[in-house]
Short mmCIF file of C-alpha atoms in Angstrom, two decimals:
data_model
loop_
_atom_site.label_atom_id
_atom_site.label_comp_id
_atom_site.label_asym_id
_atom_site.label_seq_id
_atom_site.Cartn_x
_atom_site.Cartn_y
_atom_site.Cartn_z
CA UNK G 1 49.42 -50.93 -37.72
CA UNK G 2 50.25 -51.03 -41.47
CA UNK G 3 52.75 -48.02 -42.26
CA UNK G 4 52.16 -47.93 -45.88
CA UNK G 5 48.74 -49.02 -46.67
CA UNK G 6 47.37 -48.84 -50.23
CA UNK G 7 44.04 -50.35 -52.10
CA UNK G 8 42.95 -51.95 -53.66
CA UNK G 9 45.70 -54.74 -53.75
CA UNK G 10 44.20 -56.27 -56.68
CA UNK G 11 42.26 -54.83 -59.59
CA UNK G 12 41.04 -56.33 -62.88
CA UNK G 13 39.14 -54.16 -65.34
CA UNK G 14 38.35 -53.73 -68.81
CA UNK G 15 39.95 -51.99 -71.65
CA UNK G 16 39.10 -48.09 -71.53
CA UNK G 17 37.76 -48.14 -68.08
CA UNK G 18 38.47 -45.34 -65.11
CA UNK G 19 40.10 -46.98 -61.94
CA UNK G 20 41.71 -45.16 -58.49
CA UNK G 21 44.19 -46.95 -56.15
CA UNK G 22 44.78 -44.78 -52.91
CA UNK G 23 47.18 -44.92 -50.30
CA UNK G 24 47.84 -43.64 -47.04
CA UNK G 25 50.98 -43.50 -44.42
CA UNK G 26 50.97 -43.29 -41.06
CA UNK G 27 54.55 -42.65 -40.52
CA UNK G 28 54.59 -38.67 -40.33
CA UNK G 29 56.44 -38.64 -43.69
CA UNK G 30 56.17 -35.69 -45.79
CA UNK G 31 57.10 -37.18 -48.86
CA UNK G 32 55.15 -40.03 -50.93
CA UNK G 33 55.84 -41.35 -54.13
CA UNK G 34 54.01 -44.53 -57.08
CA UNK G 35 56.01 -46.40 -58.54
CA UNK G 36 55.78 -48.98 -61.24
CA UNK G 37 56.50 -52.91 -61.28
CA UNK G 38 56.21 -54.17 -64.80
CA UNK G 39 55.96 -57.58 -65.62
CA UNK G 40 59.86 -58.08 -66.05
CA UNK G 41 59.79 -56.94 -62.50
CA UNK G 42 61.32 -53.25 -63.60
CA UNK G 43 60.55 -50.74 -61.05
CA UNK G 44 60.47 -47.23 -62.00
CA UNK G 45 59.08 -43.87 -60.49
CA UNK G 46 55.78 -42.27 -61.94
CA UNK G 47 55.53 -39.42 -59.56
CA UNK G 48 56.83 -37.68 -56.29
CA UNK G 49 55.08 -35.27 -53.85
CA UNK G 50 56.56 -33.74 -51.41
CA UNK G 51 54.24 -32.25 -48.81
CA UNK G 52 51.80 -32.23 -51.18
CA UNK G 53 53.45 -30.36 -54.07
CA UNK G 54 54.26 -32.56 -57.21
CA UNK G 55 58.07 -32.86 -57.18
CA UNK G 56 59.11 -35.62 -59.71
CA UNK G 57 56.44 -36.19 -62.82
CA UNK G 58 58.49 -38.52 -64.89
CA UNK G 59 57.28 -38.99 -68.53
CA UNK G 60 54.03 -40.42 -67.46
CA UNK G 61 50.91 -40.20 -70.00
CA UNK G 62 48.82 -37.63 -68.90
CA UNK G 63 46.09 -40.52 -68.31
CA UNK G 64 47.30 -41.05 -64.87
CA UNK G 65 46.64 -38.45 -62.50
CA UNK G 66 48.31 -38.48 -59.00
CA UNK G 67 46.47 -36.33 -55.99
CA UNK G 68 47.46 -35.25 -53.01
CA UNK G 69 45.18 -34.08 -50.51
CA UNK G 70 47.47 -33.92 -47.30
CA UNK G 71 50.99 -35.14 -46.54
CA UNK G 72 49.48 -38.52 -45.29
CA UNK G 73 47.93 -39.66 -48.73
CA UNK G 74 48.40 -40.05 -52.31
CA UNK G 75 46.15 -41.38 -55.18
CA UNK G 76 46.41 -42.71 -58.03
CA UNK G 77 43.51 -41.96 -60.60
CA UNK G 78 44.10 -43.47 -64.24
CA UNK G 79 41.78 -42.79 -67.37
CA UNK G 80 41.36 -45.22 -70.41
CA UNK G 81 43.24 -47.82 -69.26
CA UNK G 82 45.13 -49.95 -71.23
CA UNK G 83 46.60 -53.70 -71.52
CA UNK G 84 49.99 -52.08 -71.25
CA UNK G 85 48.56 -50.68 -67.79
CA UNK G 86 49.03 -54.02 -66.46
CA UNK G 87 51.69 -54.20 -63.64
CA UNK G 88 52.16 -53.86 -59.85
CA UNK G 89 51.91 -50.52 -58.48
CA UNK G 90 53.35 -49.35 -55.59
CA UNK G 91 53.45 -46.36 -53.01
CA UNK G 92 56.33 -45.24 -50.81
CA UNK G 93 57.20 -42.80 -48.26
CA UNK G 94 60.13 -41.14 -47.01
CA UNK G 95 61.56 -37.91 -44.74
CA UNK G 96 62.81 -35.58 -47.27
CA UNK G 97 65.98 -36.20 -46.07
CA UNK G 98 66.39 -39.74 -45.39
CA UNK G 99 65.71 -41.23 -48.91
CA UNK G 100 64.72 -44.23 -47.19
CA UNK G 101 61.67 -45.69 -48.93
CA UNK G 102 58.94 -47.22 -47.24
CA UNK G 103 56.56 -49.18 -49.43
CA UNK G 104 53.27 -50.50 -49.24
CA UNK G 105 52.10 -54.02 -50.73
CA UNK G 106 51.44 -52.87 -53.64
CA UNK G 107 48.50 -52.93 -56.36
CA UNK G 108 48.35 -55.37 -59.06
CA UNK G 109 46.65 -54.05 -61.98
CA UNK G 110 45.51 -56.27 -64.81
CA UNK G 111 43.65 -54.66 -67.79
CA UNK G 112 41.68 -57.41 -69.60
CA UNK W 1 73.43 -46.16 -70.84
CA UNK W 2 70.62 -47.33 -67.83
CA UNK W 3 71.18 -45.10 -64.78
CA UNK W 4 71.36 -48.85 -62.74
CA UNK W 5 72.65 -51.73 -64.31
CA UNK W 6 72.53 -54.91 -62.66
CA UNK W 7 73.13 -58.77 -63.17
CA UNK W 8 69.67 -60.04 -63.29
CA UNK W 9 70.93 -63.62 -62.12
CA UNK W 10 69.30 -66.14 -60.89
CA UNK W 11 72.83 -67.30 -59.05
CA UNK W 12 72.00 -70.42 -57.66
CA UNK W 13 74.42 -70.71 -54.70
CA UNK W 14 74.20 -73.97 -52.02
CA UNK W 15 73.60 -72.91 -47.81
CA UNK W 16 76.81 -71.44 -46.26
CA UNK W 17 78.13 -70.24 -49.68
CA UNK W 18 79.40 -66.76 -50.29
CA UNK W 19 77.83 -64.69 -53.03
CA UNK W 20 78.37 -61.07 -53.97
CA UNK W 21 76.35 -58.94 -56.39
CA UNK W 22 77.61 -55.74 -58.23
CA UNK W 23 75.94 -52.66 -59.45
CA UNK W 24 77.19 -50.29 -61.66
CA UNK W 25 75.39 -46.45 -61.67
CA UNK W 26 75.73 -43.83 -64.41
CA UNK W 27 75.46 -40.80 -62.86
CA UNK W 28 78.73 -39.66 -60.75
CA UNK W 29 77.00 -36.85 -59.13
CA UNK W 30 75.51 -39.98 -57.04
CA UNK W 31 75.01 -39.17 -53.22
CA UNK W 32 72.92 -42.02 -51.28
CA UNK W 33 73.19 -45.58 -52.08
CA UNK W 34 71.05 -48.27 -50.57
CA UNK W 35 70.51 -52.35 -51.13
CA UNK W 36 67.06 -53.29 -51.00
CA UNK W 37 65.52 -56.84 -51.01
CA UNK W 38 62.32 -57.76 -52.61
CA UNK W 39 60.76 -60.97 -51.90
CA UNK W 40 58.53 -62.70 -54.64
CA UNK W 41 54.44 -60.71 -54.98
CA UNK W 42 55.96 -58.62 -51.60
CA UNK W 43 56.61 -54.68 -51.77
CA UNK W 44 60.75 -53.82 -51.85
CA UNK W 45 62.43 -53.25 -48.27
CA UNK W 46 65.28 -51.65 -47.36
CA UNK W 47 68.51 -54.04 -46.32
CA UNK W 48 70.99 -51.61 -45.89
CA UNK W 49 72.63 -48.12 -46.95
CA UNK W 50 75.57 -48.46 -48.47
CA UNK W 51 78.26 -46.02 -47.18
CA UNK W 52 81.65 -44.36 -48.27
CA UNK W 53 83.66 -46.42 -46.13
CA UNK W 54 82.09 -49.52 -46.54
CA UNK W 55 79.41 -51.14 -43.98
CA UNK W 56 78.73 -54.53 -42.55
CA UNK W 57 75.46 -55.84 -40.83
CA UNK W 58 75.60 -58.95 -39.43
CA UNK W 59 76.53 -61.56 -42.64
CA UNK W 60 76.22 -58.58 -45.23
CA UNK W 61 78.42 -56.29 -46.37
CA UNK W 62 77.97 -53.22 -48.77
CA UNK W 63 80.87 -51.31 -50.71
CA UNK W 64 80.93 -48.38 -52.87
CA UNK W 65 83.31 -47.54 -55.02
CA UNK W 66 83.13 -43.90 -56.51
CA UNK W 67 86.06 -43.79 -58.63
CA UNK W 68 84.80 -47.02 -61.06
CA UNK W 69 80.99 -46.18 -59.60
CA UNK W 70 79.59 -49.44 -58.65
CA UNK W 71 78.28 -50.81 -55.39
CA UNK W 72 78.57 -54.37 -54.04
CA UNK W 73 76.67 -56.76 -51.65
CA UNK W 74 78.42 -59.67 -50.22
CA UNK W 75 76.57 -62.40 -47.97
CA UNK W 76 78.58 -64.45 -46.28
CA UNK W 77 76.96 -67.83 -44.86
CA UNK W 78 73.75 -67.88 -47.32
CA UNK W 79 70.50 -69.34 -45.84
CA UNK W 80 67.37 -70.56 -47.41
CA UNK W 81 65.34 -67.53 -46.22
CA UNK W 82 67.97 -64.82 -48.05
CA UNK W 83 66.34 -66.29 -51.30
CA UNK W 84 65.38 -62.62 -52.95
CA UNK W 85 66.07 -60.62 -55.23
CA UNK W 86 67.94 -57.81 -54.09
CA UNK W 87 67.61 -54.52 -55.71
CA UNK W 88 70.58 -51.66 -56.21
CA UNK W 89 68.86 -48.43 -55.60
CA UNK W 90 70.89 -45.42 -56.22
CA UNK W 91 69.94 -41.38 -55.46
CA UNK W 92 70.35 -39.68 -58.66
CA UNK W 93 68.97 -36.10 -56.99
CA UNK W 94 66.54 -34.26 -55.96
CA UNK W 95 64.43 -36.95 -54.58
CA UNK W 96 64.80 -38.82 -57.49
CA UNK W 97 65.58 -42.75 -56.33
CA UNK W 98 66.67 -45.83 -59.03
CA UNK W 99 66.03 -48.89 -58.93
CA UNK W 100 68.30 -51.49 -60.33
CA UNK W 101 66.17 -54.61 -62.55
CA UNK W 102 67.32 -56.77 -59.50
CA UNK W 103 69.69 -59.43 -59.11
CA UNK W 104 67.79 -62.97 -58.05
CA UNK W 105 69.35 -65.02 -55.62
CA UNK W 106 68.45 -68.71 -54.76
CA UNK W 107 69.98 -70.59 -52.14
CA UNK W 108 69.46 -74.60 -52.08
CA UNK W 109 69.83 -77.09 -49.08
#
């Protein structure tokens, strides 16, 4: 059973296009987070919920739009994409108080 | 100043060598300190925490140092399969977790 499981895992789209990437964890954490994998392989936080409240939004343009419906999920929805879109994203999960991260496979995202 | 600064590498070290990486972290208020390993096009995974007093697991060994704030991984032994890139991750607060860029390791017969 995958812990961390997040689609699509790849993703090509135009220029200006809408796109969603959801994930899910089966772990009974209660917090989730998205990070970001750019192309030199930089991997940086976009958001953070924590039993579904928004708990980290780092300066992220207002084009992407996390959502949390319940503890166990967290999408991803992004508006207008652009080439500088392009990268790997990836979900995590952790106990609040652990700070271990557990991540899915990740979503690679190229904007054409 | 970045939060996590790493070597990016690549060290290219032979089997059975010894390598060590070092990370260096900005903010002293700095609780939780972890070494994760990221093979290449796979998700990040967590290869140890990285405690006050210093931890081993098997052929790795993490340090911290608080006073000069910088972490270190040592692998004694290197295989083929530790080929990586091993990423300094470092809990800045309040849920907030940074990733170094990575230091790349390759290990040749």
């Amino acid at each position: 059973d995958t812990a961390v499981s997040q689609t699509p895992k790849y993703l090509v789209t135009q220029m200006g296009n809408d796109k969603s990437i959801k994930c899910e964890q089966n772990l009974g954490h209660d917090t989730m987070y998205w990070y970001k994998q750019d192309s030199k392989k930089f991997l940086k936080i976009m958001f953070s919920y924590n039993n579904k409240e928004l708990i980290i939004n780092e300066t992220v343009p207002n084009r992407f739009s996390p959502k949390s419906p319940d503890k166990a999920h967290l999408n991803l929805h992004i508006n207008s994409l652009e080439l500088g879109d392009s990268a790997v994203y990836f979900c995590a999960s952790s106990h609040t108080s652990a700070n271990v991260l557990t991540f899915g496979a990740g979503s690679r995202l190229t904007v054409l | 100043r970045k939060e996590v600064e790493q070597d990016p590498g690549p060290f290219n070290v032979p089997e059975g060598a010894t390598v060590a990486f070092n990370c260096t972290y900005s903010n002293s208020a700095s609780q939780s300190f972890f070494w994760y390993r990221q093979d290449c096009r796979k998700e990040p995974k967590l290869l140890m925490s990285v405690y006050s007093s210093g931890n081993e697991d098997g052929r790795f060994t993490a340090q911290l140092n608080r006073a000069s704030q910088y972490i270190s991984l040592l692998i004694r032994d290197s295989k083929l399969s530790d080929s990586a890139t091993y990423l300094c991750v470092v809990n800045i607060g309040f849920q907030k977790l940074v990733f170094g860029t990575g230091t790349r390791l390759l290990v040749s017969p």
